[in-house]
CSV table of C-alpha atoms and ligand atoms in Angstrom, one decimal:
chain,number,residue,atom,x,y,z
A,18,MET,CA,25.3,-28.1,-89.0
A,19,ILE,CA,22.3,-30.0,-87.8
A,20,HIS,CA,23.1,-32.7,-90.3
A,21,GLN,CA,26.6,-33.0,-89.0
A,22,SER,CA,25.5,-33.2,-85.3
A,23,LYS,CA,22.9,-35.8,-86.0
A,24,SER,CA,25.3,-37.9,-88.0
A,25,TYR,CA,27.8,-37.6,-85.3
A,26,ILE,CA,25.5,-39.0,-82.6
A,27,LYS,CA,24.7,-41.8,-85.0
A,28,PHE,CA,28.5,-42.4,-85.7
A,29,ILE,CA,29.3,-42.6,-82.0
A,30,ARG,CA,26.5,-45.2,-81.5
A,31,LEU,CA,27.8,-47.3,-84.2
A,32,ALA,CA,31.6,-46.8,-84.1
A,33,LYS,CA,33.9,-49.6,-83.0
A,34,ASN,CA,37.5,-49.5,-81.8
A,35,ARG,CA,40.1,-52.2,-83.2
A,36,HIS,CA,38.7,-55.0,-80.9
A,37,GLY,CA,35.4,-55.0,-82.8
A,38,VAL,CA,37.2,-55.4,-86.2
A,39,HIS,CA,37.5,-58.8,-87.6
A,40,SER,CA,39.2,-58.1,-90.8
A,41,PRO,CA,43.1,-58.7,-90.4
A,42,PHE,CA,43.7,-55.9,-93.0
A,43,VAL,CA,41.6,-53.4,-91.2
A,44,TYR,CA,42.8,-54.5,-87.8
A,45,ASP,CA,46.3,-54.0,-88.6
A,46,LEU,CA,45.6,-50.5,-90.2
A,47,VAL,CA,43.8,-49.4,-87.0
A,48,THR,CA,46.6,-50.8,-84.7
A,49,ASN,CA,49.5,-49.8,-86.5
A,50,CYS,CA,48.6,-46.7,-88.4
A,51,PHE,CA,45.4,-45.0,-86.7
A,52,ASN,CA,46.4,-45.8,-83.2
A,53,ASP,CA,50.3,-45.5,-83.7
A,54,LYS,CA,51.5,-43.2,-81.0
A,55,THR,CA,55.2,-43.0,-82.1
A,56,LYS,CA,56.5,-39.5,-82.0
A,57,TYR,CA,57.9,-39.3,-85.4
A,58,PRO,CA,60.8,-36.7,-86.0
A,59,GLU,CA,58.8,-35.5,-89.1
A,60,TYR,CA,56.1,-34.2,-86.6
A,61,GLU,CA,58.7,-31.6,-85.5
A,62,THR,CA,58.9,-30.3,-89.2
A,63,LEU,CA,55.1,-30.3,-89.4
A,64,LYS,CA,55.0,-28.1,-86.3
A,65,LYS,CA,57.6,-25.7,-87.6
A,66,HIS,CA,55.8,-25.4,-91.0
A,67,ARG,CA,52.5,-24.7,-89.2
A,68,LYS,CA,54.1,-22.2,-86.8
A,69,ALA,CA,55.6,-20.3,-89.7
A,70,LEU,CA,52.3,-20.1,-91.5
A,71,ARG,CA,50.6,-19.0,-88.4
A,72,GLY,CA,53.2,-16.3,-87.9
A,73,ASP,CA,52.7,-14.9,-91.5
A,74,THR,CA,50.5,-11.9,-91.3
A,75,SER,CA,50.9,-11.0,-95.1
A,76,LYS,CA,47.5,-10.8,-97.0
A,77,PHE,CA,46.6,-12.4,-100.2
A,78,GLU,CA,43.6,-12.5,-102.5
A,79,MET,CA,42.0,-15.9,-102.4
A,80,LYS,CA,39.4,-17.3,-104.6
A,81,ASP,CA,37.9,-20.5,-103.1
A,82,PHE,CA,36.8,-22.9,-105.8
A,83,GLY,CA,34.9,-25.2,-103.4
A,84,GLN,CA,31.7,-24.6,-101.5
A,85,GLY,CA,33.3,-21.5,-99.9
A,86,SER,CA,34.1,-20.8,-96.4
A,87,ARG,CA,31.6,-20.8,-93.5
A,88,VAL,CA,34.0,-18.4,-91.6
A,89,PHE,CA,35.2,-15.8,-94.0
A,90,LYS,CA,33.5,-13.2,-96.1
A,91,GLY,CA,35.3,-11.4,-99.0
A,92,ASN,CA,38.6,-12.5,-100.8
A,93,ALA,CA,41.5,-10.7,-98.9
A,94,ARG,CA,42.9,-13.2,-96.4
A,95,LYS,CA,45.7,-13.2,-93.9
A,96,VAL,CA,47.8,-16.3,-94.2
A,97,SER,CA,47.8,-16.6,-90.4
A,98,ALA,CA,43.9,-16.5,-90.4
A,99,VAL,CA,43.5,-19.1,-93.1
A,100,ILE,CA,45.7,-21.4,-91.1
A,101,LYS,CA,43.8,-20.7,-87.9
A,102,ASN,CA,40.3,-21.0,-89.3
A,103,ALA,CA,40.4,-23.4,-92.2
A,104,GLY,CA,43.8,-25.4,-92.1
A,105,MET,CA,43.8,-29.1,-91.3
A,106,LYS,CA,44.0,-29.8,-87.7
A,107,LYS,CA,47.3,-31.1,-86.2
A,108,LYS,CA,45.9,-34.7,-85.4
A,109,ARG,CA,44.6,-35.1,-89.0
A,110,GLN,CA,47.9,-33.9,-90.4
A,111,ARG,CA,49.8,-36.4,-88.5
A,112,LEU,CA,47.4,-39.2,-89.4
A,113,LEU,CA,47.8,-38.3,-93.2
A,114,PHE,CA,51.5,-38.6,-92.6
A,115,ARG,CA,51.1,-42.0,-91.0
A,116,LEU,CA,48.6,-43.3,-93.7
A,117,ALA,CA,51.1,-42.5,-96.5
A,118,LYS,CA,53.9,-43.9,-94.5
A,119,TYR,CA,52.0,-47.1,-93.5
A,120,PHE,CA,50.9,-47.9,-97.1
A,121,LYS,CA,54.5,-46.8,-98.4
A,122,SER,CA,52.7,-44.6,-100.9
A,123,GLU,CA,54.9,-43.5,-103.7
A,124,THR,CA,52.6,-41.9,-106.1
A,125,VAL,CA,50.1,-39.5,-104.3
A,126,LEU,CA,47.5,-37.1,-105.5
A,127,GLU,CA,45.9,-34.4,-103.3
A,128,LEU,CA,42.9,-32.5,-104.6
A,129,GLY,CA,42.9,-29.2,-102.7
A,130,THR,CA,46.3,-27.7,-101.7
A,131,SER,CA,45.3,-24.5,-100.0
A,132,LEU,CA,48.4,-23.5,-97.9
A,133,GLY,CA,49.8,-27.1,-98.0
A,134,LEU,CA,49.4,-28.5,-94.5
A,135,GLY,CA,48.2,-31.9,-96.0
A,136,THR,CA,50.9,-31.7,-98.9
A,137,VAL,CA,53.7,-31.2,-96.5
A,138,ALA,CA,52.6,-34.3,-94.3
A,139,LEU,CA,52.4,-36.4,-97.5
A,140,SER,CA,55.7,-35.0,-98.7
A,141,LEU,CA,57.5,-36.0,-95.4
A,142,SER,CA,56.0,-39.5,-95.4
A,143,ASN,CA,58.5,-40.7,-97.9
A,144,GLU,CA,61.2,-38.6,-99.5
A,145,PHE,CA,61.2,-40.9,-102.6
A,146,SER,CA,57.5,-40.4,-103.2
A,147,THR,CA,56.0,-37.9,-105.7
A,148,ILE,CA,53.1,-35.8,-104.5
A,149,GLN,CA,50.9,-34.1,-107.1
A,150,THR,CA,48.8,-31.5,-105.6
A,151,VAL,CA,46.1,-29.5,-107.4
A,152,GLU,CA,44.6,-26.1,-106.5
A,153,GLY,CA,42.4,-23.8,-108.5
A,154,CYS,CA,43.5,-20.5,-106.7
A,155,PRO,CA,46.9,-19.3,-108.0
A,156,ASN,CA,47.6,-16.9,-105.1
A,157,THR,CA,47.0,-19.5,-102.6
A,158,LEU,CA,49.2,-22.0,-104.5
A,159,GLN,CA,51.9,-19.4,-104.8
A,160,LYS,CA,52.0,-19.0,-100.9
A,161,ALA,CA,51.9,-22.6,-100.4
A,162,GLN,CA,54.8,-23.1,-102.8
A,163,GLU,CA,57.0,-20.4,-101.0
A,164,TYR,CA,56.9,-22.6,-98.0
A,165,PHE,CA,57.5,-25.9,-99.7
A,166,GLU,CA,60.7,-24.2,-100.9
A,167,LYS,CA,61.6,-22.8,-97.5
A,168,PHE,CA,61.3,-26.2,-96.1
A,169,ASN,CA,63.2,-27.9,-98.8
A,170,LEU,CA,60.4,-30.2,-100.0
A,171,HIS,CA,61.4,-31.3,-103.4
A,172,ASN,CA,59.0,-34.2,-104.1
A,173,ILE,CA,56.0,-32.0,-104.6
A,174,GLN,CA,54.4,-31.1,-108.0
A,175,ILE,CA,51.9,-28.4,-107.9
A,176,HIS,CA,49.1,-28.0,-110.6
A,177,GLN,CA,47.0,-24.7,-110.7
A,178,LYS,CA,43.9,-26.3,-112.2
A,179,LEU,CA,40.4,-27.1,-111.6
A,180,PHE,CA,40.1,-30.6,-110.3
A,181,SER,CA,38.0,-31.7,-113.1
A,182,GLU,CA,40.6,-30.3,-115.6
A,183,PHE,CA,43.3,-32.0,-114.0
A,184,LEU,CA,41.6,-35.4,-113.8
A,185,GLN,CA,40.5,-35.3,-117.4
A,186,ASN,CA,44.1,-35.2,-118.4
A,187,THR,CA,45.8,-37.6,-116.0
A,188,HIS,CA,46.0,-41.3,-116.6
A,189,GLU,CA,48.6,-42.1,-114.0
A,190,LYS,CA,47.9,-44.7,-111.2
A,191,PHE,CA,48.2,-43.4,-107.7
A,192,ASP,CA,48.9,-45.3,-104.4
A,193,LEU,CA,47.0,-42.7,-102.3
A,194,ILE,CA,44.6,-40.0,-103.3
A,195,PHE,CA,43.5,-37.3,-100.7
A,196,ILE,CA,40.3,-35.4,-101.8
A,197,ASP,CA,40.3,-32.4,-99.5
A,198,GLY,CA,38.2,-29.6,-101.4
A,199,ASP,CA,35.0,-28.9,-103.2
A,200,HIS,CA,32.6,-30.4,-100.7
A,201,ASN,CA,29.9,-30.8,-103.1
A,202,GLY,CA,28.3,-34.2,-103.4
A,203,GLU,CA,27.6,-34.3,-107.1
A,204,ARG,CA,31.1,-33.2,-108.0
A,205,THR,CA,32.6,-35.5,-105.4
A,206,LEU,CA,31.0,-38.3,-107.2
A,207,GLU,CA,32.2,-37.2,-110.5
A,208,TYR,CA,35.7,-37.0,-109.1
A,209,PHE,CA,35.5,-40.5,-107.7
A,210,HIS,CA,34.1,-41.9,-111.1
A,211,SER,CA,36.9,-40.2,-112.9
A,212,LEU,CA,39.5,-41.5,-110.5
A,213,LEU,CA,38.6,-45.0,-111.2
A,214,LYS,CA,41.1,-45.0,-114.1
A,215,ASN,CA,43.7,-43.9,-111.7
A,216,VAL,CA,43.6,-46.5,-109.0
A,217,HIS,CA,45.1,-50.0,-108.7
A,218,ASN,CA,44.4,-53.0,-106.4
A,219,ASN,CA,46.2,-51.4,-103.4
A,220,SER,CA,45.2,-47.8,-103.9
A,221,VAL,CA,43.4,-45.9,-101.1
A,222,ILE,CA,41.1,-42.8,-101.7
A,223,VAL,CA,40.5,-40.6,-98.6
A,224,PHE,CA,37.6,-38.4,-98.8
A,225,ASP,CA,37.6,-35.3,-96.4
A,226,ASP,CA,34.3,-34.2,-94.7
A,227,ILE,CA,31.9,-36.9,-95.7
A,228,TYR,CA,29.4,-35.4,-93.2
A,229,TRP,CA,29.8,-31.9,-94.4
A,230,SER,CA,26.3,-31.8,-95.8
A,231,LYS,CA,23.5,-34.2,-96.7
A,232,ASP,CA,24.6,-34.3,-100.4
A,233,MET,CA,28.2,-35.1,-99.3
A,234,THR,CA,26.9,-38.0,-97.2
A,235,THR,CA,24.7,-39.2,-100.0
A,236,ALA,CA,27.7,-39.2,-102.3
A,237,TRP,CA,29.7,-41.0,-99.8
A,238,GLN,CA,27.0,-43.7,-99.4
A,239,GLN,CA,26.9,-44.1,-103.2
A,240,ILE,CA,30.7,-44.5,-103.4
A,241,ILE,CA,30.8,-47.2,-100.8
A,242,ALA,CA,27.9,-49.0,-102.5
A,243,ASN,CA,29.9,-49.1,-105.9
A,244,ASP,CA,30.8,-52.7,-106.6
A,245,ILE,CA,34.5,-51.8,-107.3
A,246,VAL,CA,34.9,-50.7,-103.6
A,247,THR,CA,35.6,-53.6,-101.4
A,248,VAL,CA,36.8,-52.2,-97.9
A,249,SER,CA,35.3,-48.8,-96.8
A,250,ILE,CA,36.1,-47.1,-93.5
A,251,ASP,CA,34.2,-44.2,-92.0
A,252,THR,CA,36.2,-42.4,-89.4
A,253,PHE,CA,33.4,-39.4,-89.4
A,254,GLN,CA,35.7,-36.7,-90.7
A,255,TRP,CA,37.3,-38.9,-93.3
A,256,GLY,CA,36.0,-41.9,-95.4
A,257,LEU,CA,38.6,-44.3,-96.9
A,258,VAL,CA,37.9,-46.6,-99.7
A,259,PHE,CA,40.0,-49.6,-100.9
A,260,PHE,CA,39.7,-51.7,-104.1
A,261,ARG,CA,41.5,-55.0,-102.9
A,262,LYS,CA,40.0,-57.8,-104.8
A,263,GLU,CA,41.1,-60.4,-102.4
A,264,GLN,CA,38.8,-58.8,-99.7
A,265,ALA,CA,35.2,-59.4,-99.1
A,266,LYS,CA,33.1,-56.2,-99.5
A,267,GLN,CA,32.7,-54.8,-96.0
A,268,HIS,CA,32.1,-51.5,-94.4
A,269,PHE,CA,33.7,-50.3,-91.1
A,270,ILE,CA,32.8,-47.5,-88.8
A,271,ILE,CA,35.8,-46.6,-86.6
A,272,ARG,CA,36.5,-44.0,-84.0
A,273,ILE,CA,40.1,-42.8,-84.1
A,274,GLY,CA,41.4,-42.3,-80.5
B,29,SAM,C1,39.9,-27.5,-97.5
B,29,SAM,S1,41.0,-26.6,-98.6
B,29,SAM,C2,42.3,-27.8,-98.7
B,29,SAM,C3,43.0,-28.0,-97.4
B,29,SAM,C4,44.4,-28.5,-97.5
B,29,SAM,N1,44.4,-29.8,-98.1
B,29,SAM,C5,45.2,-28.6,-96.2
B,29,SAM,O1,45.7,-29.5,-95.9
B,29,SAM,O2,45.0,-27.6,-95.4
B,29,SAM,C6,40.3,-26.9,-100.2
B,29,SAM,C7,41.0,-26.2,-101.3
B,29,SAM,O3,40.6,-26.8,-102.5
B,29,SAM,C8,40.3,-25.8,-103.5
B,29,SAM,N2,39.4,-26.2,-104.5
B,29,SAM,C9,38.1,-26.6,-104.1
B,29,SAM,N3,37.5,-26.9,-105.2
B,29,SAM,C10,38.3,-26.9,-106.2
B,29,SAM,C11,38.2,-27.3,-107.6
B,29,SAM,N4,37.1,-27.7,-108.1
B,29,SAM,N5,39.3,-27.1,-108.5
B,29,SAM,C12,40.5,-26.7,-107.9
B,29,SAM,N6,40.6,-26.3,-106.5
B,29,SAM,C13,39.6,-26.4,-105.7
B,29,SAM,C14,40.0,-24.4,-102.8
B,29,SAM,O4,40.4,-23.2,-103.4
B,29,SAM,C15,40.8,-24.7,-101.3
B,29,SAM,O5,42.0,-23.9,-101.4
């Protein structure tokens, strides 16, 4: 927690808005995606999906394969409580939707499904895309899947596997990869290295919670220092990396309004 607070103070001091950005690629991304205030009709579906989960008081046995929860003790969880305490916030969910839409992502990978708030945002961004989402806990995935079906989302493929298992066996290229689970620095770095076979020139990888802990921040710093990464963007909660060879290596710190 102290690491997060100190990092946030530093972030605020260094962060720029779009006017401080001199890269046309990043300027456009900030203007037309990060700061896009359009009220997309899909936001209504996101709202209905979240509301349905928040109203679901059924309990399930959850095994968290990541760093565990800072809120919950034990394994029995109410769906509504998981959404309230651990679910992705509305603003981020909308941003994820816009990112996938802005980049016209057709092949998408999410590591960490949980109850599917991120998955649904990715799914709605383009009905012709394929979203592959990976989750270790079978019961959590089953709950998520129930709601994907209720909301008629047919472009989602679920994988009940450990991230490392899935990554070993996949050689597909992805346009967008969202890593939202297992906030362990060493393993995050391993996922990044393993994913290098799955990216192309225009791929983007989004890392959640880069300031979760000191080791996550160290992993993030090692990722952006890698020669293969050209543009990197720190938005505090998320770190984005790009591999565009036509772009000079440059790091941006951007506060999303
Ligand atoms: C923060 S939650 C994901 C949140 C979700 N993306 C959302 O939009 O609400 C992280 C999930 O990743 C799963 N997870 C963490 N580490 C994993 C691993 N190594 N293999 C498989 N699943 C893992 C956890 O069980 C948990 O459900």
